Coordinates of C-alpha atoms in Angstrom, one line a residue:
M1 CA -174.3 -206.3 -30.6
Q2 CA -178.1 -206.2 -30.7
N3 CA -179.6 -208.9 -29.7
V4 CA -177.4 -209.1 -26.1
I5 CA -178.6 -205.3 -25.8
D6 CA -182.4 -206.5 -26.5
Y7 CA -182.1 -209.4 -23.8
F8 CA -180.8 -206.7 -21.1
V9 CA -183.5 -204.8 -22.5
S10 CA -186.4 -206.8 -22.0
R11 CA -185.1 -208.0 -18.4
R12 CA -185.3 -204.8 -17.2
S13 CA -181.6 -204.7 -16.9
S14 CA -179.7 -201.3 -17.1
V15 CA -177.2 -201.7 -20.6
Y16 CA -174.0 -199.5 -20.9
V17 CA -171.9 -199.7 -24.3
A18 CA -168.8 -198.2 -24.9
T19 CA -167.1 -198.5 -28.4
I20 CA -163.5 -196.7 -29.8
D21 CA -162.9 -197.1 -33.5
A22 CA -159.2 -197.6 -33.3
S23 CA -158.3 -198.2 -37.2
K24 CA -156.7 -194.7 -38.1
A25 CA -155.0 -194.8 -34.7
F26 CA -151.7 -196.4 -36.7
D27 CA -151.9 -193.2 -38.9
R28 CA -152.4 -190.5 -36.7
V29 CA -150.3 -190.5 -33.8
D30 CA -147.9 -187.5 -33.9
H31 CA -144.7 -188.3 -33.4
N32 CA -143.5 -185.2 -31.0
V33 CA -146.2 -186.3 -29.0
L34 CA -145.2 -189.8 -28.9
F35 CA -142.3 -189.1 -26.9
H36 CA -143.5 -186.4 -24.6
K37 CA -146.1 -188.8 -23.4
L38 CA -143.6 -191.9 -22.9
I39 CA -141.2 -189.2 -21.1
K40 CA -143.9 -188.4 -18.7
R41 CA -144.6 -191.5 -18.4
G42 CA -140.9 -192.3 -17.3
A43 CA -139.8 -194.1 -20.2
P44 CA -135.8 -194.4 -20.3
C45 CA -134.6 -191.5 -21.9
C46 CA -132.5 -194.2 -24.0
F47 CA -135.2 -195.9 -25.5
V48 CA -136.9 -192.3 -26.3
S49 CA -133.6 -191.5 -27.8
I50 CA -133.6 -194.6 -29.7
L51 CA -137.2 -194.1 -31.0
C52 CA -136.6 -190.5 -32.0
N53 CA -133.5 -191.4 -34.0
W54 CA -135.7 -194.0 -35.5
C55 CA -138.5 -191.7 -36.2
S56 CA -136.3 -189.2 -37.7
K57 CA -135.1 -191.2 -40.6
L58 CA -138.8 -192.2 -41.9
F59 CA -139.4 -191.3 -45.4
S60 CA -141.9 -192.9 -47.5
C61 CA -143.4 -191.5 -51.2
V62 CA -146.5 -192.3 -53.3
R63 CA -146.7 -194.7 -56.6
W64 CA -149.4 -193.5 -58.9
N65 CA -150.0 -194.8 -62.3
G66 CA -146.3 -196.5 -61.6
V67 CA -145.0 -193.2 -61.2
L68 CA -143.0 -192.0 -58.1
S69 CA -143.6 -189.0 -56.6
S70 CA -140.1 -186.9 -54.5
F71 CA -139.7 -188.5 -51.0
F72 CA -140.7 -186.6 -48.1
N73 CA -140.3 -186.8 -44.3
V74 CA -142.6 -189.0 -42.1
K75 CA -143.9 -186.1 -39.4
C76 CA -147.0 -188.7 -37.7
G77 CA -147.9 -192.0 -37.9
V78 CA -146.4 -195.4 -36.9
R79 CA -144.9 -198.5 -38.5
Q80 CA -147.9 -201.4 -39.2
G81 CA -147.1 -204.7 -38.1
G82 CA -144.3 -204.3 -36.4
I83 CA -143.6 -205.5 -32.2
L84 CA -144.1 -201.8 -30.9
P85 CA -146.1 -199.6 -32.5
P86 CA -149.6 -201.5 -30.9
F87 CA -147.6 -200.7 -27.5
F88 CA -147.3 -196.5 -28.7
V89 CA -151.2 -196.3 -29.8

């Protein structure tokens, strides 16, 4: 990127750069905010209802040194590696 910027600057051209770091975006999606945005953007209520039901049943635990914690409800984040999460972020 630096070479591209240097190239255009050396030719007295304006350079505009915009970046976004979405590396943690999947971990920070609040389920309630997601549902409200989907409804606001006209997603079918039956689709939002299915997602709400699906997300309400997400549970996780932590494994550390081979010991599992108690399970807890996941209230934010989307499943990584699936086909739907990229559309939500």
